[in-house]
C-alpha cells in the first residue's frame, strides 16, 4: 500500500513545478513581446527561476524515494 501512496505523493509534488514553469515561461514571453530590448536579461532571470522551480520537483522526487 505504501508504494501507491508514494506514487500519488510524487504526482502531486510535480504539479506545482509544472504549473510554475508554465507561468514563468509564459510571462517571460509576454514581457519579451512588450519590451524586446530586455530579452537577454529576462531570459537570464527566467533560467534562474526555472532552476529554483525544478529544485522543488527534485526535492519531491527524493522525498518520495526516501519514504
PDB file of N, CA, C and O in Angstrom:
ATOM      1  N   UNK A   1       0.812  -1.196   0.000  1.00  0.00           N
ATOM      2  CA  UNK A   1       0.000   0.000   0.000  1.00  0.00           C
ATOM      3  C   UNK A   1       0.855   1.261   0.000  1.00  0.00           C
ATOM      4  O   UNK A   1       0.447   2.271  -0.516  1.00  0.00           O
ATOM      5  N   UNK A   2       2.041   1.202   0.576  1.00  0.00           N
ATOM      6  CA  UNK A   2       2.870   2.411   0.642  1.00  0.00           C
ATOM      7  C   UNK A   2       3.362   2.833  -0.733  1.00  0.00           C
ATOM      8  O   UNK A   2       3.574   4.007  -0.970  1.00  0.00           O
ATOM      9  N   UNK A   3       3.561   1.881  -1.653  1.00  0.00           N
ATOM     10  CA  UNK A   3       4.006   2.240  -2.997  1.00  0.00           C
ATOM     11  C   UNK A   3       2.996   3.121  -3.715  1.00  0.00           C
ATOM     12  O   UNK A   3       3.353   4.062  -4.413  1.00  0.00           O
ATOM     13  N   UNK A   4       1.724   2.848  -3.540  1.00  0.00           N
ATOM     14  CA  UNK A   4       0.689   3.647  -4.173  1.00  0.00           C
ATOM     15  C   UNK A   4       0.638   5.056  -3.586  1.00  0.00           C
ATOM     16  O   UNK A   4       0.457   6.030  -4.306  1.00  0.00           O
ATOM     17  N   UNK A   5       0.834   5.145  -2.284  1.00  0.00           N
ATOM     18  CA  UNK A   5       0.811   6.454  -1.631  1.00  0.00           C
ATOM     19  C   UNK A   5       2.009   7.298  -2.087  1.00  0.00           C
ATOM     20  O   UNK A   5       1.869   8.495  -2.337  1.00  0.00           O
ATOM     21  N   UNK A   6       3.158   6.666  -2.228  1.00  0.00           N
ATOM     22  CA  UNK A   6       4.345   7.385  -2.690  1.00  0.00           C
ATOM     23  C   UNK A   6       4.140   7.875  -4.115  1.00  0.00           C
ATOM     24  O   UNK A   6       4.500   9.000  -4.453  1.00  0.00           O
ATOM     25  N   UNK A   7       3.555   7.061  -4.956  1.00  0.00           N
ATOM     26  CA  UNK A   7       3.309   7.454  -6.343  1.00  0.00           C
ATOM     27  C   UNK A   7       2.348   8.637  -6.409  1.00  0.00           C
ATOM     28  O   UNK A   7       2.568   9.582  -7.172  1.00  0.00           O
ATOM     29  N   UNK A   8       1.328   8.606  -5.612  1.00  0.00           N
ATOM     30  CA  UNK A   8       0.372   9.717  -5.579  1.00  0.00           C
ATOM     31  C   UNK A   8       1.050  10.976  -5.054  1.00  0.00           C
ATOM     32  O   UNK A   8       0.861  12.067  -5.583  1.00  0.00           O
ATOM     33  N   UNK A   9       1.879  10.819  -4.026  1.00  0.00           N
ATOM     34  CA  UNK A   9       2.602  11.967  -3.471  1.00  0.00           C
ATOM     35  C   UNK A   9       3.541  12.587  -4.477  1.00  0.00           C
ATOM     36  O   UNK A   9       3.628  13.815  -4.586  1.00  0.00           O
ATOM     37  N   UNK A  10       4.255  11.757  -5.236  1.00  0.00           N
ATOM     38  CA  UNK A  10       5.155  12.310  -6.251  1.00  0.00           C
ATOM     39  C   UNK A  10       4.366  12.982  -7.363  1.00  0.00           C
ATOM     40  O   UNK A  10       4.770  14.028  -7.861  1.00  0.00           O
ATOM     41  N   UNK A  11       3.254  12.413  -7.726  1.00  0.00           N
ATOM     42  CA  UNK A  11       2.420  13.046  -8.749  1.00  0.00           C
ATOM     43  C   UNK A  11       1.937  14.417  -8.312  1.00  0.00           C
ATOM     44  O   UNK A  11       1.949  15.374  -9.085  1.00  0.00           O
ATOM     45  N   UNK A  12       1.534  14.529  -7.065  1.00  0.00           N
ATOM     46  CA  UNK A  12       1.116  15.833  -6.537  1.00  0.00           C
ATOM     47  C   UNK A  12       2.299  16.796  -6.427  1.00  0.00           C
ATOM     48  O   UNK A  12       2.144  17.997  -6.631  1.00  0.00           O
ATOM     49  N   UNK A  13       3.477  16.248  -6.104  1.00  0.00           N
ATOM     50  CA  UNK A  13       4.658  17.107  -5.973  1.00  0.00           C
ATOM     51  C   UNK A  13       5.107  17.666  -7.322  1.00  0.00           C
ATOM     52  O   UNK A  13       5.759  18.705  -7.367  1.00  0.00           O
ATOM     53  N   UNK A  14       4.777  17.014  -8.422  1.00  0.00           N
ATOM     54  CA  UNK A  14       5.177  17.519  -9.729  1.00  0.00           C
ATOM     55  C   UNK A  14       4.189  18.525 -10.309  1.00  0.00           C
ATOM     56  O   UNK A  14       4.524  19.224 -11.265  1.00  0.00           O
ATOM     57  N   UNK A  15       3.007  18.608  -9.747  1.00  0.00           N
ATOM     58  CA  UNK A  15       2.032  19.575 -10.252  1.00  0.00           C
ATOM     59  C   UNK A  15       2.494  21.018 -10.042  1.00  0.00           C
ATOM     60  O   UNK A  15       2.378  21.844 -10.942  1.00  0.00           O
ATOM     61  N   UNK A  16       3.004  21.318  -8.877  1.00  0.00           N
ATOM     62  CA  UNK A  16       3.445  22.681  -8.573  1.00  0.00           C
ATOM     63  C   UNK A  16       4.538  23.180  -9.498  1.00  0.00           C
ATOM     64  O   UNK A  16       4.402  24.248 -10.106  1.00  0.00           O
ATOM     65  N   UNK A  17       5.651  22.425  -9.623  1.00  0.00           N
ATOM     66  CA  UNK A  17       6.699  22.873 -10.545  1.00  0.00           C
ATOM     67  C   UNK A  17       6.240  22.959 -12.001  1.00  0.00           C
ATOM     68  O   UNK A  17       6.658  23.848 -12.732  1.00  0.00           O
ATOM     69  N   UNK A  18       5.350  22.052 -12.412  1.00  0.00           N
ATOM     70  CA  UNK A  18       4.849  22.106 -13.786  1.00  0.00           C
ATOM     71  C   UNK A  18       4.067  23.379 -14.052  1.00  0.00           C
ATOM     72  O   UNK A  18       4.257  24.060 -15.070  1.00  0.00           O
ATOM     73  N   UNK A  19       3.193  23.720 -13.134  1.00  0.00           N
ATOM     74  CA  UNK A  19       2.421  24.963 -13.266  1.00  0.00           C
ATOM     75  C   UNK A  19       3.348  26.169 -13.159  1.00  0.00           C
ATOM     76  O   UNK A  19       3.205  27.141 -13.900  1.00  0.00           O
ATOM     77  N   UNK A  20       4.316  26.089 -12.238  1.00  0.00           N
ATOM     78  CA  UNK A  20       5.249  27.205 -12.046  1.00  0.00           C
ATOM     79  C   UNK A  20       6.075  27.499 -13.284  1.00  0.00           C
ATOM     80  O   UNK A  20       6.238  28.662 -13.670  1.00  0.00           O
ATOM     81  N   UNK A  21       6.590  26.476 -13.927  1.00  0.00           N
ATOM     82  CA  UNK A  21       7.391  26.695 -15.137  1.00  0.00           C
ATOM     83  C   UNK A  21       6.516  27.218 -16.265  1.00  0.00           C
ATOM     84  O   UNK A  21       6.932  28.075 -17.037  1.00  0.00           O
ATOM     85  N   UNK A  22       5.302  26.713 -16.357  1.00  0.00           N
ATOM     86  CA  UNK A  22       4.387  27.218 -17.391  1.00  0.00           C
ATOM     87  C   UNK A  22       4.117  28.700 -17.227  1.00  0.00           C
ATOM     88  O   UNK A  22       4.163  29.468 -18.198  1.00  0.00           O
ATOM     89  N   UNK A  23       3.838  29.121 -16.009  1.00  0.00           N
ATOM     90  CA  UNK A  23       3.613  30.551 -15.751  1.00  0.00           C
ATOM     91  C   UNK A  23       4.874  31.368 -15.990  1.00  0.00           C
ATOM     92  O   UNK A  23       4.819  32.464 -16.559  1.00  0.00           O
ATOM     93  N   UNK A  24       6.004  30.843 -15.556  1.00  0.00           N
ATOM     94  CA  UNK A  24       7.278  31.544 -15.698  1.00  0.00           C
ATOM     95  C   UNK A  24       7.624  31.803 -17.161  1.00  0.00           C
ATOM     96  O   UNK A  24       7.941  32.937 -17.554  1.00  0.00           O
ATOM     97  N   UNK A  25       7.524  30.781 -17.977  1.00  0.00           N
ATOM     98  CA  UNK A  25       7.854  30.930 -19.399  1.00  0.00           C
ATOM     99  C   UNK A  25       6.824  31.816 -20.097  1.00  0.00           C
ATOM    100  O   UNK A  25       7.182  32.669 -20.915  1.00  0.00           O
ATOM    101  N   UNK A  26       5.555  31.637 -19.770  1.00  0.00           N
ATOM    102  CA  UNK A  26       4.510  32.452 -20.399  1.00  0.00           C
ATOM    103  C   UNK A  26       4.673  33.937 -20.111  1.00  0.00           C
ATOM    104  O   UNK A  26       4.571  34.773 -21.010  1.00  0.00           O
ATOM    105  N   UNK A  27       4.939  34.260 -18.871  1.00  0.00           N
ATOM    106  CA  UNK A  27       5.108  35.668 -18.504  1.00  0.00           C
ATOM    107  C   UNK A  27       6.391  36.245 -19.097  1.00  0.00           C
ATOM    108  O   UNK A  27       6.443  37.424 -19.462  1.00  0.00           O
ATOM    109  N   UNK A  28       7.432  35.429 -19.204  1.00  0.00           N
ATOM    110  CA  UNK A  28       8.667  35.910 -19.827  1.00  0.00           C
ATOM    111  C   UNK A  28       8.447  36.202 -21.305  1.00  0.00           C
ATOM    112  O   UNK A  28       8.932  37.213 -21.823  1.00  0.00           O
ATOM    113  N   UNK A  29       7.714  35.336 -21.986  1.00  0.00           N
ATOM    114  CA  UNK A  29       7.416  35.574 -23.395  1.00  0.00           C
ATOM    115  C   UNK A  29       6.568  36.828 -23.574  1.00  0.00           C
ATOM    116  O   UNK A  29       6.769  37.608 -24.508  1.00  0.00           O
ATOM    117  N   UNK A  30       5.631  37.029 -22.685  1.00  0.00           N
ATOM    118  CA  UNK A  30       4.782  38.215 -22.735  1.00  0.00           C
ATOM    119  C   UNK A  30       5.615  39.488 -22.524  1.00  0.00           C
ATOM    120  O   UNK A  30       5.448  40.477 -23.232  1.00  0.00           O
ATOM    121  N   UNK A  31       6.519  39.440 -21.564  1.00  0.00           N
ATOM    122  CA  UNK A  31       7.367  40.599 -21.292  1.00  0.00           C
ATOM    123  C   UNK A  31       8.331  40.861 -22.447  1.00  0.00           C
ATOM    124  O   UNK A  31       8.606  42.021 -22.782  1.00  0.00           O
ATOM    125  N   UNK A  32       8.838  39.810 -23.075  1.00  0.00           N
ATOM    126  CA  UNK A  32       9.734  39.975 -24.222  1.00  0.00           C
ATOM    127  C   UNK A  32       8.985  40.589 -25.401  1.00  0.00           C
ATOM    128  O   UNK A  32       9.537  41.412 -26.137  1.00  0.00           O
ATOM    129  N   UNK A  33       7.741  40.204 -25.576  1.00  0.00           N
ATOM    130  CA  UNK A  33       6.945  40.783 -26.659  1.00  0.00           C
ATOM    131  C   UNK A  33       6.685  42.274 -26.416  1.00  0.00           C
ATOM    132  O   UNK A  33       6.638  43.062 -27.357  1.00  0.00           O
ATOM    133  N   UNK A  34       6.547  42.650 -25.157  1.00  0.00           N
ATOM    134  CA  UNK A  34       6.294  44.059 -24.840  1.00  0.00           C
ATOM    135  C   UNK A  34       7.557  44.914 -24.934  1.00  0.00           C
ATOM    136  O   UNK A  34       7.505  46.061 -25.371  1.00  0.00           O
ATOM    137  N   UNK A  35       8.701  44.364 -24.465  1.00  0.00           N
ATOM    138  CA  UNK A  35       9.964  45.098 -24.479  1.00  0.00           C
ATOM    139  C   UNK A  35      11.089  44.192 -24.968  1.00  0.00           C
ATOM    140  O   UNK A  35      11.806  43.581 -24.168  1.00  0.00           O
ATOM    141  N   UNK A  36      11.265  44.088 -26.280  1.00  0.00           N
ATOM    142  CA  UNK A  36      12.276  43.174 -26.824  1.00  0.00           C
ATOM    143  C   UNK A  36      13.708  43.529 -26.434  1.00  0.00           C
ATOM    144  O   UNK A  36      14.582  42.664 -26.435  1.00  0.00           O
ATOM    145  N   UNK A  37      13.964  44.764 -26.063  1.00  0.00           N
ATOM    146  CA  UNK A  37      15.338  45.166 -25.756  1.00  0.00           C
ATOM    147  C   UNK A  37      15.856  44.573 -24.442  1.00  0.00           C
ATOM    148  O   UNK A  37      17.064  44.555 -24.216  1.00  0.00           O
ATOM    149  N   UNK A  38      14.988  44.085 -23.591  1.00  0.00           N
ATOM    150  CA  UNK A  38      15.434  43.484 -22.327  1.00  0.00           C
ATOM    151  C   UNK A  38      15.307  41.955 -22.352  1.00  0.00           C
ATOM    152  O   UNK A  38      15.311  41.306 -21.310  1.00  0.00           O
ATOM    153  N   UNK A  39      15.258  41.389 -23.533  1.00  0.00           N
ATOM    154  CA  UNK A  39      15.044  39.946 -23.667  1.00  0.00           C
ATOM    155  C   UNK A  39      16.170  39.139 -23.030  1.00  0.00           C
ATOM    156  O   UNK A  39      15.912  38.114 -22.388  1.00  0.00           O
ATOM    157  N   UNK A  40      17.415  39.577 -23.167  1.00  0.00           N
ATOM    158  CA  UNK A  40      18.520  38.791 -22.602  1.00  0.00           C
ATOM    159  C   UNK A  40      18.472  38.791 -21.075  1.00  0.00           C
ATOM    160  O   UNK A  40      18.718  37.766 -20.441  1.00  0.00           O
ATOM    161  N   UNK A  41      18.156  39.923 -20.484  1.00  0.00           N
ATOM    162  CA  UNK A  41      18.054  39.984 -19.026  1.00  0.00           C
ATOM    163  C   UNK A  41      16.876  39.147 -18.532  1.00  0.00           C
ATOM    164  O   UNK A  41      16.967  38.459 -17.517  1.00  0.00           O
ATOM    165  N   UNK A  42      15.766  39.191 -19.267  1.00  0.00           N
ATOM    166  CA  UNK A  42      14.606  38.385 -18.888  1.00  0.00           C
ATOM    167  C   UNK A  42      14.916  36.892 -18.998  1.00  0.00           C
ATOM    168  O   UNK A  42      14.493  36.102 -18.149  1.00  0.00           O
ATOM    169  N   UNK A  43      15.656  36.523 -20.035  1.00  0.00           N
ATOM    170  CA  UNK A  43      15.998  35.114 -20.216  1.00  0.00           C
ATOM    171  C   UNK A  43      16.864  34.618 -19.058  1.00  0.00           C
ATOM    172  O   UNK A  43      16.657  33.521 -18.545  1.00  0.00           O
ATOM    173  N   UNK A  44      17.820  35.436 -18.640  1.00  0.00           N
ATOM    174  CA  UNK A  44      18.678  35.054 -17.517  1.00  0.00           C
ATOM    175  C   UNK A  44      17.854  34.866 -16.249  1.00  0.00           C
ATOM    176  O   UNK A  44      18.010  33.865 -15.537  1.00  0.00           O
ATOM    177  N   UNK A  45      16.974  35.801 -15.968  1.00  0.00           N
ATOM    178  CA  UNK A  45      16.129  35.684 -14.788  1.00  0.00           C
ATOM    179  C   UNK A  45      15.185  34.491 -14.890  1.00  0.00           C
ATOM    180  O   UNK A  45      14.905  33.828 -13.890  1.00  0.00           O
ATOM    181  N   UNK A  46      14.695  34.202 -16.090  1.00  0.00           N
ATOM    182  CA  UNK A  46      13.807  33.066 -16.275  1.00  0.00           C
ATOM    183  C   UNK A  46      14.542  31.759 -15.996  1.00  0.00           C
ATOM    184  O   UNK A  46      13.997  30.857 -15.354  1.00  0.00           O
ATOM    185  N   UNK A  47      15.791  31.640 -16.444  1.00  0.00           N
ATOM    186  CA  UNK A  47      16.545  30.415 -16.219  1.00  0.00           C
ATOM    187  C   UNK A  47      16.851  30.207 -14.738  1.00  0.00           C
ATOM    188  O   UNK A  47      16.798  29.080 -14.243  1.00  0.00           O
ATOM    189  N   UNK A  48      17.147  31.277 -14.025  1.00  0.00           N
ATOM    190  CA  UNK A  48      17.372  31.163 -12.583  1.00  0.00           C
ATOM    191  C   UNK A  48      16.083  30.718 -11.889  1.00  0.00           C
ATOM    192  O   UNK A  48      16.095  29.826 -11.034  1.00  0.00           O
ATOM    193  N   UNK A  49      14.974  31.325 -12.256  1.00  0.00           N
ATOM    194  CA  UNK A  49      13.692  30.937 -11.681  1.00  0.00           C
ATOM    195  C   UNK A  49      13.312  29.510 -12.022  1.00  0.00           C
ATOM    196  O   UNK A  49      12.792  28.778 -11.178  1.00  0.00           O
ATOM    197  N   UNK A  50      13.580  29.083 -13.254  1.00  0.00           N
ATOM    198  CA  UNK A  50      13.265  27.713 -13.654  1.00  0.00           C
ATOM    199  C   UNK A  50      14.095  26.710 -12.865  1.00  0.00           C
ATOM    200  O   UNK A  50      13.598  25.645 -12.485  1.00  0.00           O
ATOM    201  N   UNK A  51      15.343  27.048 -12.587  1.00  0.00           N
ATOM    202  CA  UNK A  51      16.187  26.161 -11.789  1.00  0.00           C
ATOM    203  C   UNK A  51      15.632  26.024 -10.375  1.00  0.00           C
ATOM    204  O   UNK A  51      15.620  24.923  -9.805  1.00  0.00           O
ATOM    205  N   UNK A  52      15.163  27.120  -9.811  1.00  0.00           N
ATOM    206  CA  UNK A  52      14.593  27.053  -8.467  1.00  0.00           C
ATOM    207  C   UNK A  52      13.300  26.247  -8.444  1.00  0.00           C
ATOM    208  O   UNK A  52      13.057  25.473  -7.517  1.00  0.00           O
ATOM    209  N   UNK A  53      12.485  26.407  -9.464  1.00  0.00           N
ATOM    210  CA  UNK A  53      11.230  25.654  -9.537  1.00  0.00           C
ATOM    211  C   UNK A  53      11.511  24.165  -9.745  1.00  0.00           C
ATOM    212  O   UNK A  53      10.873  23.311  -9.135  1.00  0.00           O
ATOM    213  N   UNK A  54      12.493  23.836 -10.571  1.00  0.00           N
ATOM    214  CA  UNK A  54      12.851  22.437 -10.797  1.00  0.00           C
ATOM    215  C   UNK A  54      13.420  21.804  -9.541  1.00  0.00           C
ATOM    216  O   UNK A  54      13.252  20.607  -9.320  1.00  0.00           O
ATOM    217  N   UNK A  55      14.088  22.602  -8.719  1.00  0.00           N
ATOM    218  CA  UNK A  55      14.609  22.067  -7.462  1.00  0.00           C
ATOM    219  C   UNK A  55      13.471  21.560  -6.589  1.00  0.00           C
ATOM    220  O   UNK A  55      13.615  20.542  -5.902  1.00  0.00           O
ATOM    221  N   UNK A  56      12.330  22.223  -6.624  1.00  0.00           N
ATOM    222  CA  UNK A  56      11.174  21.752  -5.856  1.00  0.00           C
ATOM    223  C   UNK A  56      10.709  20.387  -6.344  1.00  0.00           C
ATOM    224  O   UNK A  56      10.353  19.516  -5.546  1.00  0.00           O
ATOM    225  N   UNK A  57      10.710  20.193  -7.656  1.00  0.00           N
ATOM    226  CA  UNK A  57      10.324  18.897  -8.217  1.00  0.00           C
ATOM    227  C   UNK A  57      11.298  17.800  -7.822  1.00  0.00           C
ATOM    228  O   UNK A  57      10.898  16.679  -7.493  1.00  0.00           O
ATOM    229  N   UNK A  58      12.582  18.116  -7.816  1.00  0.00           N
ATOM    230  CA  UNK A  58      13.580  17.128  -7.428  1.00  0.00           C
ATOM    231  C   UNK A  58      13.490  16.792  -5.938  1.00  0.00           C
ATOM    232  O   UNK A  58      13.670  15.644  -5.546  1.00  0.00           O
ATOM    233  N   UNK A  59      13.199  17.787  -5.122  1.00  0.00           N
ATOM    234  CA  UNK A  59      13.028  17.531  -3.693  1.00  0.00           C
ATOM    235  C   UNK A  59      11.836  16.604  -3.475  1.00  0.00           C
ATOM    236  O   UNK A  59      11.899  15.667  -2.673  1.00  0.00           O
ATOM    237  N   UNK A  60      10.753  16.841  -4.190  1.00  0.00           N
ATOM    238  CA  UNK A  60       9.590  15.960  -4.092  1.00  0.00           C
ATOM    239  C   UNK A  60       9.903  14.543  -4.533  1.00  0.00           C
ATOM    240  O   UNK A  60       9.450  13.564  -3.930  1.00  0.00           O
ATOM    241  N   UNK A  61      10.721  14.398  -5.565  1.00  0.00           N
ATOM    242  CA  UNK A  61      11.116  13.082  -6.048  1.00  0.00           C
ATOM    243  C   UNK A  61      11.967  12.353  -5.014  1.00  0.00           C
ATOM    244  O   UNK A  61      11.747  11.169  -4.738  1.00  0.00           O
ATOM    245  N   UNK A  62      12.933  13.049  -4.453  1.00  0.00           N
ATOM    246  CA  UNK A  62      13.813  12.439  -3.457  1.00  0.00           C
ATOM    247  C   UNK A  62      13.019  12.051  -2.204  1.00  0.00           C
ATOM    248  O   UNK A  62      13.220  10.964  -1.649  1.00  0.00           O
ATOM    249  N   UNK A  63      12.128  12.907  -1.772  1.00  0.00           N
ATOM    250  CA  UNK A  63      11.327  12.576  -0.597  1.00  0.00           C
ATOM    251  C   UNK A  63      10.426  11.371  -0.852  1.00  0.00           C
ATOM    252  O   UNK A  63      10.178  10.578   0.055  1.00  0.00           O
ATOM    253  N   UNK A  64       9.962  11.244  -2.086  1.00  0.00           N
ATOM    254  CA  UNK A  64       9.131  10.084  -2.421  1.00  0.00           C
ATOM    255  C   UNK A  64       9.962   8.801  -2.371  1.00  0.00           C
ATOM    256  O   UNK A  64       9.472   7.740  -1.969  1.00  0.00           O
ATOM    257  N   UNK A  65      11.235   8.879  -2.744  1.00  0.00           N
ATOM    258  CA  UNK A  65      12.090   7.690  -2.699  1.00  0.00           C
ATOM    259  C   UNK A  65      12.505   7.349  -1.278  1.00  0.00           C
ATOM    260  O   UNK A  65      12.696   6.175  -0.952  1.00  0.00           O
ATOM    261  N   UNK A  66      12.678   8.366  -0.452  1.00  0.00           N
ATOM    262  CA  UNK A  66      13.096   8.124   0.924  1.00  0.00           C
ATOM    263  C   UNK A  66      11.969   7.474   1.726  1.00  0.00           C
ATOM    264  O   UNK A  66      12.201   6.579   2.529  1.00  0.00           O
ATOM    265  N   UNK A  67      10.748   7.944   1.512  1.00  0.00           N
ATOM    266  CA  UNK A  67       9.609   7.464   2.326  1.00  0.00           C
ATOM    267  C   UNK A  67       9.243   6.038   2.029  1.00  0.00           C
ATOM    268  O   UNK A  67       9.541   5.389   1.155  1.00  0.00           O
TER     269      UNK A  67
END
